[in-house]
Amino acid sequence: MTVHELSRTDARRIAVRAQLLDATRPDGLLDVVRGLTLLQIDPIAAVAPNADLVAWSRLGSAYAPDELAAALEKRTLVELQAMVRPAEDLALYRAEMAEWPERGTPSSWREYHRTWVAANEACRRDILDRLGADGPLPSRELPDTCAEPWRSSGWTNNRNVTKLLELMVQRGEVAVAGRRGGDRLWDLADRVYPGTAPLPVEDALRLRDERRLRALGIARARGPECQVEPADVGEAGEPAVVEGVRGKWRVDPAQLGLPFEGRAALLSPFDRLVHDRKRMAELFAYEYQLEMYKPAAKRRWGYFALPVLYGDRLVGKLDAAADRKAGVLRVNALHEDEPFTKAMSAEIGRETEDLARWLELELVLPDRTGVSRRR
């Protein structure tokens, strides 16, 4: 098979177009989720919840967050391991759930998960019985009868029910049936998931690789093992090399040779265009780090700076925060990785205004003296 030779510009344009961030906007939320294969749920909402912010980056202020809630309620979209996915895609996961945790390369964390669930078999059954009788329920209303507590150096230490539920999701036994405020509501998976017949595991894994490559445009064939969503694509697509970048890639052949028209976009730090930081650096030569966990004095770009896309380049960071109590979207700084032209400034400015309009907040910008001014 021919190995496609791509310039970095080619590779970037393929990635941007595949991520639905070129000038042709998608038709609606369902088109976005099907095109991206997922929307990541994250509790951090310095500007807006991640799933909503990613959708807005593609659809603009025509997108209403109520659309996501409605789609989840109707089950045209479903939540699986903190990812919103098209309901029809569950057929690509159900067979693998039945084999848990046998798929993949054996590892210490897989073995610990297996033995820990086995040690708490009685608690697992207690949870299934309670959900069967009274679900959907928040985790705090489920029994913690674990014989062996969950051990972790992080925030999940001793959060036995929460961790057991997450592993029971991987086993295909329970599912998120909805949310009440910030709480997930749990129920038996058979009540939540559509009755789509699962595909055989090998077919499902191949199709997931193919769908992931269509969403990314270009990706590595192999990468580090990930517990939820890999960044690699196996043998999907066709082989490629990128000028100035070591190693081989896989490219979606449907993206080759297409015209490109870009636009400005403000991205979530968790956006899939930038989520794989290594790929981002290799293709876009872009430096970025989420600095919310750094002390304020050590931040270069801001607490939750939004990467700025212009055409096929990542050109800056927008340090902004939604202050809903004050009713404003406060822009602290716009960091330019390269000097912006008038055209760039104007288009990025319009996108920032659209963000404020979508949030239903007044836009507050810093002037050259550093004093905030309303717009």
mmCIF file of C-alpha atoms in Angstrom:
data_model
loop_
_atom_site.group_PDB
_atom_site.id
_atom_site.type_symbol
_atom_site.label_atom_id
_atom_site.label_comp_id
_atom_site.label_asym_id
_atom_site.label_seq_id
_atom_site.Cartn_x
_atom_site.Cartn_y
_atom_site.Cartn_z
ATOM 1 C CA MET A 1 0.000 0.000 0.000
ATOM 2 C CA THR A 2 1.214 3.496 -0.826
ATOM 3 C CA VAL A 3 2.524 5.531 2.090
ATOM 4 C CA HIS A 4 1.045 9.008 1.799
ATOM 5 C CA GLU A 5 3.558 11.836 2.138
ATOM 6 C CA LEU A 6 2.005 14.819 3.892
ATOM 7 C CA SER A 7 3.296 18.231 4.813
ATOM 8 C CA ARG A 8 2.507 19.516 8.302
ATOM 9 C CA THR A 9 0.019 21.888 6.693
ATOM 10 C CA ASP A 10 -1.702 18.913 5.037
ATOM 11 C CA ALA A 11 -1.795 17.024 8.333
ATOM 12 C CA ARG A 12 -3.141 19.986 10.299
ATOM 13 C CA ARG A 13 -5.894 20.640 7.769
ATOM 14 C CA ILE A 14 -6.919 16.995 7.835
ATOM 15 C CA ALA A 15 -7.082 17.107 11.640
ATOM 16 C CA VAL A 16 -9.047 20.376 11.752
ATOM 17 C CA ARG A 17 -11.529 19.290 9.085
ATOM 18 C CA ALA A 18 -12.064 15.869 10.707
ATOM 19 C CA GLN A 19 -12.802 17.600 14.005
ATOM 20 C CA LEU A 20 -15.532 19.713 12.335
ATOM 21 C CA LEU A 21 -13.613 22.943 12.980
ATOM 22 C CA ASP A 22 -13.284 24.211 9.423
ATOM 23 C CA ALA A 23 -15.570 26.819 7.861
ATOM 24 C CA THR A 24 -18.364 24.324 7.134
ATOM 25 C CA ARG A 25 -20.259 23.997 10.397
ATOM 26 C CA PRO A 26 -22.231 20.827 11.246
ATOM 27 C CA ASP A 27 -26.022 20.796 11.073
ATOM 28 C CA GLY A 28 -26.720 20.102 14.743
ATOM 29 C CA LEU A 29 -25.710 18.430 17.992
ATOM 30 C CA LEU A 30 -26.321 14.866 16.830
ATOM 31 C CA ASP A 31 -24.144 15.464 13.762
ATOM 32 C CA VAL A 32 -21.404 16.790 16.050
ATOM 33 C CA VAL A 33 -21.455 13.796 18.402
ATOM 34 C CA ARG A 34 -21.613 11.305 15.556
ATOM 35 C CA GLY A 35 -18.746 13.079 13.804
ATOM 36 C CA LEU A 36 -16.554 13.319 16.902
ATOM 37 C CA THR A 37 -17.784 9.929 18.263
ATOM 38 C CA LEU A 38 -17.951 11.438 21.776
ATOM 39 C CA LEU A 39 -18.265 14.480 24.000
ATOM 40 C CA GLN A 40 -16.221 14.267 27.170
ATOM 41 C CA ILE A 41 -18.046 15.146 30.389
ATOM 42 C CA ASP A 42 -15.934 17.088 32.868
ATOM 43 C CA PRO A 43 -17.093 18.889 36.028
ATOM 44 C CA ILE A 44 -14.818 21.904 35.462
ATOM 45 C CA ALA A 45 -16.878 24.792 34.109
ATOM 46 C CA ALA A 46 -14.684 27.884 34.361
ATOM 47 C CA VAL A 47 -16.242 29.030 31.090
ATOM 48 C CA ALA A 48 -18.865 26.340 30.424
ATOM 49 C CA PRO A 49 -19.162 22.564 30.929
ATOM 50 C CA ASN A 50 -16.776 20.813 28.560
ATOM 51 C CA ALA A 51 -19.392 18.929 26.526
ATOM 52 C CA ASP A 52 -21.295 22.156 25.906
ATOM 53 C CA LEU A 53 -18.154 24.153 25.115
ATOM 54 C CA VAL A 54 -17.011 21.575 22.545
ATOM 55 C CA ALA A 55 -20.446 21.630 20.918
ATOM 56 C CA TRP A 56 -20.460 25.452 20.850
ATOM 57 C CA SER A 57 -17.003 25.500 19.195
ATOM 58 C CA ARG A 58 -18.563 23.598 16.285
ATOM 59 C CA LEU A 59 -22.089 25.031 16.174
ATOM 60 C CA GLY A 60 -21.759 28.547 17.573
ATOM 61 C CA SER A 61 -24.436 30.303 19.605
ATOM 62 C CA ALA A 62 -27.180 28.473 17.676
ATOM 63 C CA TYR A 63 -26.435 25.560 20.029
ATOM 64 C CA ALA A 64 -28.457 25.465 23.261
ATOM 65 C CA PRO A 65 -27.196 23.321 26.177
ATOM 66 C CA ASP A 66 -30.771 22.112 26.719
ATOM 67 C CA GLU A 67 -30.327 20.148 23.502
ATOM 68 C CA LEU A 68 -27.779 17.882 25.155
ATOM 69 C CA ALA A 69 -29.974 17.274 28.194
ATOM 70 C CA ALA A 70 -32.945 16.508 25.937
ATOM 71 C CA ALA A 71 -30.942 14.086 23.767
ATOM 72 C CA LEU A 72 -29.720 12.231 26.862
ATOM 73 C CA GLU A 73 -33.259 12.046 28.225
ATOM 74 C CA LYS A 74 -34.557 10.670 24.907
ATOM 75 C CA ARG A 75 -31.589 8.272 24.772
ATOM 76 C CA THR A 76 -30.531 9.333 21.283
ATOM 77 C CA LEU A 77 -27.287 10.061 23.143
ATOM 78 C CA VAL A 78 -26.077 8.050 26.132
ATOM 79 C CA GLU A 79 -23.425 8.528 28.785
ATOM 80 C CA LEU A 80 -20.753 5.825 28.968
ATOM 81 C CA GLN A 81 -17.702 6.229 31.210
ATOM 82 C CA ALA A 82 -18.027 10.033 31.357
ATOM 83 C CA MET A 83 -18.353 10.232 27.562
ATOM 84 C CA VAL A 84 -21.521 11.161 25.687
ATOM 85 C CA ARG A 85 -21.878 8.860 22.687
ATOM 86 C CA PRO A 86 -24.507 8.178 20.007
ATOM 87 C CA ALA A 87 -26.880 5.519 21.311
ATOM 88 C CA GLU A 88 -26.279 3.315 18.276
ATOM 89 C CA ASP A 89 -22.579 3.091 19.166
ATOM 90 C CA LEU A 90 -23.356 0.988 22.242
ATOM 91 C CA ALA A 91 -23.387 -2.022 19.918
ATOM 92 C CA LEU A 92 -19.612 -1.456 19.605
ATOM 93 C CA TYR A 93 -19.091 -1.844 23.383
ATOM 94 C CA ARG A 94 -21.572 -4.395 24.702
ATOM 95 C CA ALA A 95 -19.721 -7.560 23.667
ATOM 96 C CA GLU A 96 -16.470 -6.300 25.180
ATOM 97 C CA MET A 97 -18.307 -5.561 28.427
ATOM 98 C CA ALA A 98 -19.315 -9.214 28.639
ATOM 99 C CA GLU A 99 -15.626 -10.224 28.479
ATOM 100 C CA TRP A 100 -14.409 -7.746 31.134
ATOM 101 C CA PRO A 101 -11.545 -7.496 32.013
ATOM 102 C CA GLU A 102 -9.972 -9.936 29.580
ATOM 103 C CA ARG A 103 -9.436 -7.622 26.614
ATOM 104 C CA GLY A 104 -6.138 -5.848 26.127
ATOM 105 C CA THR A 105 -2.619 -6.389 27.367
ATOM 106 C CA PRO A 106 -2.492 -7.729 30.939
ATOM 107 C CA SER A 107 -1.472 -5.009 33.369
ATOM 108 C CA SER A 108 -1.252 -4.433 37.096
ATOM 109 C CA TRP A 109 -4.250 -2.093 37.166
ATOM 110 C CA ARG A 110 -6.416 -4.565 35.234
ATOM 111 C CA GLU A 111 -5.497 -7.325 37.654
ATOM 112 C CA TYR A 112 -6.217 -5.114 40.676
ATOM 113 C CA HIS A 113 -9.631 -4.219 39.250
ATOM 114 C CA ARG A 114 -10.463 -7.884 38.697
ATOM 115 C CA THR A 115 -9.431 -9.062 42.150
ATOM 116 C CA TRP A 116 -11.039 -6.083 43.914
ATOM 117 C CA VAL A 117 -14.413 -6.656 42.241
ATOM 118 C CA ALA A 118 -14.212 -10.363 43.075
ATOM 119 C CA ALA A 119 -13.473 -9.550 46.722
ATOM 120 C CA ASN A 120 -16.604 -7.395 46.843
ATOM 121 C CA GLU A 121 -18.992 -9.748 45.083
ATOM 122 C CA ALA A 122 -21.589 -9.432 47.873
ATOM 123 C CA CYS A 123 -21.615 -5.633 47.602
ATOM 124 C CA ARG A 124 -21.950 -5.821 43.825
ATOM 125 C CA ARG A 125 -25.020 -8.011 44.205
ATOM 126 C CA ASP A 126 -26.469 -5.723 46.892
ATOM 127 C CA ILE A 127 -26.174 -2.775 44.500
ATOM 128 C CA LEU A 128 -27.828 -4.696 41.651
ATOM 129 C CA ASP A 129 -30.682 -5.753 43.939
ATOM 130 C CA ARG A 130 -31.251 -2.188 45.177
ATOM 131 C CA LEU A 131 -31.210 -0.726 41.676
ATOM 132 C CA GLY A 132 -33.491 -3.490 40.443
ATOM 133 C CA ALA A 133 -36.020 -2.603 43.123
ATOM 134 C CA ASP A 134 -35.722 1.196 43.331
ATOM 135 C CA GLY A 135 -33.481 2.589 40.540
ATOM 136 C CA PRO A 136 -32.511 5.019 39.200
ATOM 137 C CA LEU A 137 -30.674 6.212 42.322
ATOM 138 C CA PRO A 138 -27.661 8.399 43.192
ATOM 139 C CA SER A 139 -24.636 6.559 44.540
ATOM 140 C CA ARG A 140 -25.162 7.875 48.071
ATOM 141 C CA GLU A 141 -28.408 5.879 48.285
ATOM 142 C CA LEU A 142 -26.697 2.591 47.396
ATOM 143 C CA PRO A 143 -25.351 0.195 50.044
ATOM 144 C CA ASP A 144 -21.642 0.105 50.814
ATOM 145 C CA THR A 145 -21.132 -3.445 52.004
ATOM 146 C CA CYS A 146 -17.650 -3.777 50.511
ATOM 147 C CA ALA A 147 -15.477 -6.261 52.354
ATOM 148 C CA GLU A 148 -12.312 -4.701 50.925
ATOM 149 C CA PRO A 149 -12.119 -0.899 50.590
ATOM 150 C CA TRP A 150 -10.795 0.763 47.460
ATOM 151 C CA ARG A 151 -7.229 1.968 48.005
ATOM 152 C CA SER A 152 -5.894 4.944 46.094
ATOM 153 C CA SER A 153 -3.511 7.833 46.660
ATOM 154 C CA GLY A 154 -6.069 10.133 44.997
ATOM 155 C CA TRP A 155 -9.587 11.381 45.699
ATOM 156 C CA THR A 156 -11.165 7.942 45.072
ATOM 157 C CA ASN A 157 -9.567 6.412 48.186
ATOM 158 C CA ASN A 158 -12.253 4.541 50.150
ATOM 159 C CA ARG A 159 -14.993 5.713 47.718
ATOM 160 C CA ASN A 160 -16.090 2.131 47.400
ATOM 161 C CA VAL A 161 -19.529 2.479 45.853
ATOM 162 C CA THR A 162 -18.419 5.072 43.300
ATOM 163 C CA LYS A 163 -15.503 2.924 42.151
ATOM 164 C CA LEU A 164 -17.523 -0.271 42.110
ATOM 165 C CA LEU A 165 -20.228 1.394 40.002
ATOM 166 C CA GLU A 166 -17.627 2.577 37.486
ATOM 167 C CA LEU A 167 -16.277 -0.960 37.137
ATOM 168 C CA MET A 168 -19.819 -2.335 36.891
ATOM 169 C CA VAL A 169 -20.316 0.042 33.941
ATOM 170 C CA GLN A 170 -17.332 -1.622 32.265
ATOM 171 C CA ARG A 171 -18.954 -5.007 32.990
ATOM 172 C CA GLY A 172 -22.184 -3.824 31.325
ATOM 173 C CA GLU A 173 -24.252 -4.242 34.503
ATOM 174 C CA VAL A 174 -25.170 -0.652 35.384
ATOM 175 C CA ALA A 175 -25.391 2.631 33.482
ATOM 176 C CA VAL A 176 -25.926 6.324 34.063
ATOM 177 C CA ALA A 177 -29.658 6.896 33.562
ATOM 178 C CA GLY A 178 -29.533 10.669 33.978
ATOM 179 C CA ARG A 179 -28.376 13.406 36.292
ATOM 180 C CA ARG A 180 -29.951 15.311 39.145
ATOM 181 C CA GLY A 181 -27.964 18.479 39.605
ATOM 182 C CA GLY A 182 -24.365 17.279 39.675
ATOM 183 C CA ASP A 183 -25.249 13.737 40.770
ATOM 184 C CA ARG A 184 -25.299 10.811 38.400
ATOM 185 C CA LEU A 185 -28.379 8.599 38.640
ATOM 186 C CA TRP A 186 -27.603 4.905 38.309
ATOM 187 C CA ASP A 187 -29.793 2.090 37.026
ATOM 188 C CA LEU A 188 -29.524 -1.379 35.555
ATOM 189 C CA ALA A 189 -27.883 -1.201 32.141
ATOM 190 C CA ASP A 190 -30.646 -3.224 30.491
ATOM 191 C CA ARG A 191 -33.100 -0.456 31.373
ATOM 192 C CA VAL A 192 -30.898 2.335 30.010
ATOM 193 C CA TYR A 193 -29.216 1.025 26.886
ATOM 194 C CA PRO A 194 -31.155 0.560 23.648
ATOM 195 C CA GLY A 195 -31.813 -3.023 22.670
ATOM 196 C CA THR A 196 -29.213 -3.071 19.905
ATOM 197 C CA ALA A 197 -27.555 -6.439 19.360
ATOM 198 C CA PRO A 198 -23.828 -6.271 20.178
ATOM 199 C CA LEU A 199 -21.269 -6.810 17.459
ATOM 200 C CA PRO A 200 -18.595 -9.496 17.880
ATOM 201 C CA VAL A 201 -15.677 -8.029 19.809
ATOM 202 C CA GLU A 202 -13.094 -8.115 17.003
ATOM 203 C CA ASP A 203 -15.503 -6.442 14.585
ATOM 204 C CA ALA A 204 -16.438 -3.850 17.191
ATOM 205 C CA LEU A 205 -12.809 -2.982 17.968
ATOM 206 C CA ARG A 206 -12.032 -2.604 14.259
ATOM 207 C CA LEU A 207 -15.029 -0.332 13.720
ATOM 208 C CA ARG A 208 -14.126 1.744 16.764
ATOM 209 C CA ASP A 209 -10.635 2.265 15.350
ATOM 210 C CA GLU A 210 -12.121 3.287 12.001
ATOM 211 C CA ARG A 211 -14.590 5.707 13.591
ATOM 212 C CA ARG A 212 -11.863 7.176 15.792
ATOM 213 C CA LEU A 213 -9.656 7.783 12.769
ATOM 214 C CA ARG A 214 -12.517 9.484 10.900
ATOM 215 C CA ALA A 215 -12.947 11.771 13.906
ATOM 216 C CA LEU A 216 -9.226 12.542 14.219
ATOM 217 C CA GLY A 217 -8.289 12.513 10.545
ATOM 218 C CA ILE A 218 -4.718 11.501 11.295
ATOM 219 C CA ALA A 219 -3.352 9.555 14.272
ATOM 220 C CA ARG A 220 -0.670 7.138 15.357
ATOM 221 C CA ALA A 221 -1.282 3.421 14.880
ATOM 222 C CA ARG A 222 -0.125 2.639 18.422
ATOM 223 C CA GLY A 223 0.018 4.604 21.648
ATOM 224 C CA PRO A 224 -0.079 4.198 25.433
ATOM 225 C CA GLU A 225 -2.971 2.103 26.764
ATOM 226 C CA CYS A 226 -5.895 4.241 27.888
ATOM 227 C CA GLN A 227 -8.715 3.084 30.136
ATOM 228 C CA VAL A 228 -11.532 4.937 28.330
ATOM 229 C CA GLU A 229 -10.730 6.392 24.897
ATOM 230 C CA PRO A 230 -7.462 5.555 23.106
ATOM 231 C CA ALA A 231 -5.630 8.120 20.997
ATOM 232 C CA ASP A 232 -4.389 5.509 18.502
ATOM 233 C CA VAL A 233 -6.223 3.751 15.689
ATOM 234 C CA GLY A 234 -4.567 0.395 14.986
ATOM 235 C CA GLU A 235 -4.659 -0.558 11.311
ATOM 236 C CA ALA A 236 -7.518 1.753 10.363
ATOM 237 C CA GLY A 237 -7.019 3.981 7.330
ATOM 238 C CA GLU A 238 -3.827 4.098 5.294
ATOM 239 C CA PRO A 239 -0.163 4.666 6.220
ATOM 240 C CA ALA A 240 1.311 8.154 6.046
ATOM 241 C CA VAL A 241 4.392 10.128 6.988
ATOM 242 C CA VAL A 242 4.414 13.809 7.922
ATOM 243 C CA GLU A 243 7.265 16.030 6.790
ATOM 244 C CA GLY A 244 9.488 16.969 9.725
ATOM 245 C CA VAL A 245 7.817 14.527 12.149
ATOM 246 C CA ARG A 246 9.327 11.193 13.082
ATOM 247 C CA GLY A 247 7.512 7.912 12.673
ATOM 248 C CA LYS A 248 4.496 6.718 10.747
ATOM 249 C CA TRP A 249 0.882 7.742 10.981
ATOM 250 C CA ARG A 250 -2.482 6.447 9.834
ATOM 251 C CA VAL A 251 -4.623 8.806 7.767
ATOM 252 C CA ASP A 252 -8.286 8.700 6.792
ATOM 253 C CA PRO A 253 -8.130 8.408 2.977
ATOM 254 C CA ALA A 254 -11.495 10.195 2.668
ATOM 255 C CA GLN A 255 -9.739 13.359 3.916
ATOM 256 C CA LEU A 256 -6.985 13.368 1.309
ATOM 257 C CA GLY A 257 -6.991 16.016 -1.402
ATOM 258 C CA LEU A 258 -10.014 17.928 -0.127
ATOM 259 C CA PRO A 259 -10.150 21.740 -0.275
ATOM 260 C CA PHE A 260 -9.764 23.566 3.011
ATOM 261 C CA GLU A 261 -11.381 26.734 4.272
ATOM 262 C CA GLY A 262 -10.634 27.574 7.876
ATOM 263 C CA ARG A 263 -12.090 29.892 10.495
ATOM 264 C CA ALA A 264 -11.393 31.087 14.012
ATOM 265 C CA ALA A 265 -12.425 28.873 16.915
ATOM 266 C CA LEU A 266 -12.011 28.946 20.694
ATOM 267 C CA LEU A 267 -11.425 25.486 22.094
ATOM 268 C CA SER A 268 -11.876 23.759 25.405
ATOM 269 C CA PRO A 269 -8.571 22.569 26.912
ATOM 270 C CA PHE A 270 -10.136 19.085 26.676
ATOM 271 C CA ASP A 271 -11.066 19.448 22.993
ATOM 272 C CA ARG A 272 -9.965 16.431 20.962
ATOM 273 C CA LEU A 273 -7.961 18.609 18.588
ATOM 274 C CA VAL A 274 -5.590 19.382 21.487
ATOM 275 C CA HIS A 275 -6.342 16.616 23.991
ATOM 276 C CA ASP A 276 -3.439 14.449 22.794
ATOM 277 C CA ARG A 277 -0.706 16.948 23.692
ATOM 278 C CA LYS A 278 2.047 14.974 21.939
ATOM 279 C CA ARG A 279 0.131 14.898 18.639
ATOM 280 C CA MET A 280 -0.732 18.573 19.119
ATOM 281 C CA ALA A 281 2.940 19.501 19.514
ATOM 282 C CA GLU A 282 4.049 17.350 16.565
ATOM 283 C CA LEU A 283 1.484 18.627 14.084
ATOM 284 C CA PHE A 284 0.793 22.172 15.295
ATOM 285 C CA ALA A 285 4.099 23.074 17.018
ATOM 286 C CA TYR A 286 1.890 24.505 19.765
ATOM 287 C CA GLU A 287 2.849 24.835 23.410
ATOM 288 C CA TYR A 288 0.037 24.478 25.921
ATOM 289 C CA GLN A 289 -0.539 23.349 29.482
ATOM 290 C CA LEU A 290 -3.704 23.457 31.549
ATOM 291 C CA GLU A 291 -2.637 25.624 34.485
ATOM 292 C CA MET A 292 -5.601 25.418 36.834
ATOM 293 C CA TYR A 293 -3.589 23.273 39.260
ATOM 294 C CA LYS A 294 -0.661 25.710 39.342
ATOM 295 C CA PRO A 295 -0.351 28.556 41.861
ATOM 296 C CA ALA A 296 -1.634 31.758 40.266
ATOM 297 C CA ALA A 297 1.823 33.364 40.311
ATOM 298 C CA LYS A 298 3.260 30.532 38.200
ATOM 299 C CA ARG A 299 0.640 30.592 35.432
ATOM 300 C CA ARG A 300 1.747 31.784 32.000
ATOM 301 C CA TRP A 301 -1.626 31.806 30.243
ATOM 302 C CA GLY A 302 -4.325 31.606 32.918
ATOM 303 C CA TYR A 303 -6.434 29.298 35.043
ATOM 304 C CA PHE A 304 -8.445 27.804 32.158
ATOM 305 C CA ALA A 305 -7.027 29.365 28.998
ATOM 306 C CA LEU A 306 -8.825 28.411 25.782
ATOM 307 C CA PRO A 307 -6.609 27.413 22.834
ATOM 308 C CA VAL A 308 -7.241 29.697 19.851
ATOM 309 C CA LEU A 309 -7.504 28.115 16.409
ATOM 310 C CA TYR A 310 -7.172 30.242 13.292
ATOM 311 C CA GLY A 311 -7.434 28.347 10.037
ATOM 312 C CA ASP A 312 -5.111 25.372 10.379
ATOM 313 C CA ARG A 313 -2.913 26.868 13.124
ATOM 314 C CA LEU A 314 -3.178 27.163 16.876
ATOM 315 C CA VAL A 315 -2.153 30.766 17.384
ATOM 316 C CA GLY A 316 -2.836 31.791 20.987
ATOM 317 C CA LYS A 317 -4.657 31.357 24.272
ATOM 318 C CA LEU A 318 -7.713 33.215 25.578
ATOM 319 C CA ASP A 319 -7.648 33.643 29.368
ATOM 320 C CA ALA A 320 -11.329 34.035 30.166
ATOM 321 C CA ALA A 321 -13.768 33.120 32.935
ATOM 322 C CA ALA A 322 -17.552 33.185 33.206
ATOM 323 C CA ASP A 323 -18.595 35.150 36.292
ATOM 324 C CA ARG A 324 -22.288 34.323 36.425
ATOM 325 C CA LYS A 325 -22.851 36.135 39.698
ATOM 326 C CA ALA A 326 -21.640 39.369 38.083
ATOM 327 C CA GLY A 327 -23.262 38.472 34.749
ATOM 328 C CA VAL A 328 -20.053 38.817 32.738
ATOM 329 C CA LEU A 329 -17.611 36.836 30.634
ATOM 330 C CA ARG A 330 -14.362 38.368 31.829
ATOM 331 C CA VAL A 331 -11.414 38.195 29.434
ATOM 332 C CA ASN A 332 -8.225 38.650 31.423
ATOM 333 C CA ALA A 333 -5.845 38.379 28.472
ATOM 334 C CA LEU A 334 -5.485 37.208 24.902
ATOM 335 C CA HIS A 335 -2.024 35.693 24.512
ATOM 336 C CA GLU A 336 -0.700 35.849 20.944
ATOM 337 C CA ASP A 337 1.759 33.099 20.034
ATOM 338 C CA GLU A 338 2.477 35.149 16.936
ATOM 339 C CA PRO A 339 1.490 38.737 16.165
ATOM 340 C CA PHE A 340 -2.143 38.783 15.048
ATOM 341 C CA THR A 341 -3.063 40.510 11.820
ATOM 342 C CA LYS A 342 -6.073 42.823 11.760
ATOM 343 C CA ALA A 343 -8.079 40.061 10.092
ATOM 344 C CA MET A 344 -7.109 37.559 12.776
ATOM 345 C CA SER A 345 -7.939 39.962 15.607
ATOM 346 C CA ALA A 346 -11.309 40.782 14.067
ATOM 347 C CA GLU A 347 -12.358 37.169 13.546
ATOM 348 C CA ILE A 348 -11.129 35.992 16.952
ATOM 349 C CA GLY A 349 -12.906 38.991 18.474
ATOM 350 C CA ARG A 350 -16.174 37.992 16.797
ATOM 351 C CA GLU A 351 -15.816 34.464 18.108
ATOM 352 C CA THR A 352 -15.248 35.819 21.626
ATOM 353 C CA GLU A 353 -18.368 37.975 21.310
ATOM 354 C CA ASP A 354 -20.320 34.921 20.155
ATOM 355 C CA LEU A 355 -19.098 33.005 23.212
ATOM 356 C CA ALA A 356 -20.409 35.742 25.521
ATOM 357 C CA ARG A 357 -23.703 35.876 23.622
ATOM 358 C CA TRP A 358 -24.113 32.106 23.875
ATOM 359 C CA LEU A 359 -23.406 32.237 27.617
ATOM 360 C CA GLU A 360 -25.871 35.145 27.945
ATOM 361 C CA LEU A 361 -23.178 37.186 29.654
ATOM 362 C CA GLU A 362 -21.833 40.662 29.069
ATOM 363 C CA LEU A 363 -18.342 40.644 27.586
ATOM 364 C CA VAL A 364 -15.670 42.436 29.638
ATOM 365 C CA LEU A 365 -12.339 43.015 27.875
ATOM 366 C CA PRO A 366 -9.049 44.423 29.177
ATOM 367 C CA ASP A 367 -7.836 47.594 27.485
ATOM 368 C CA ARG A 368 -4.186 48.318 26.816
ATOM 369 C CA THR A 369 -3.707 49.798 30.286
ATOM 370 C CA GLY A 370 -4.973 46.586 31.854
ATOM 371 C CA VAL A 371 -8.243 48.169 33.012
ATOM 372 C CA SER A 372 -11.351 46.132 32.216
ATOM 373 C CA ARG A 373 -13.903 47.598 29.850
ATOM 374 C CA ARG A 374 -17.359 46.328 28.961
ATOM 375 C CA ARG A 375 -18.463 45.539 25.443
#
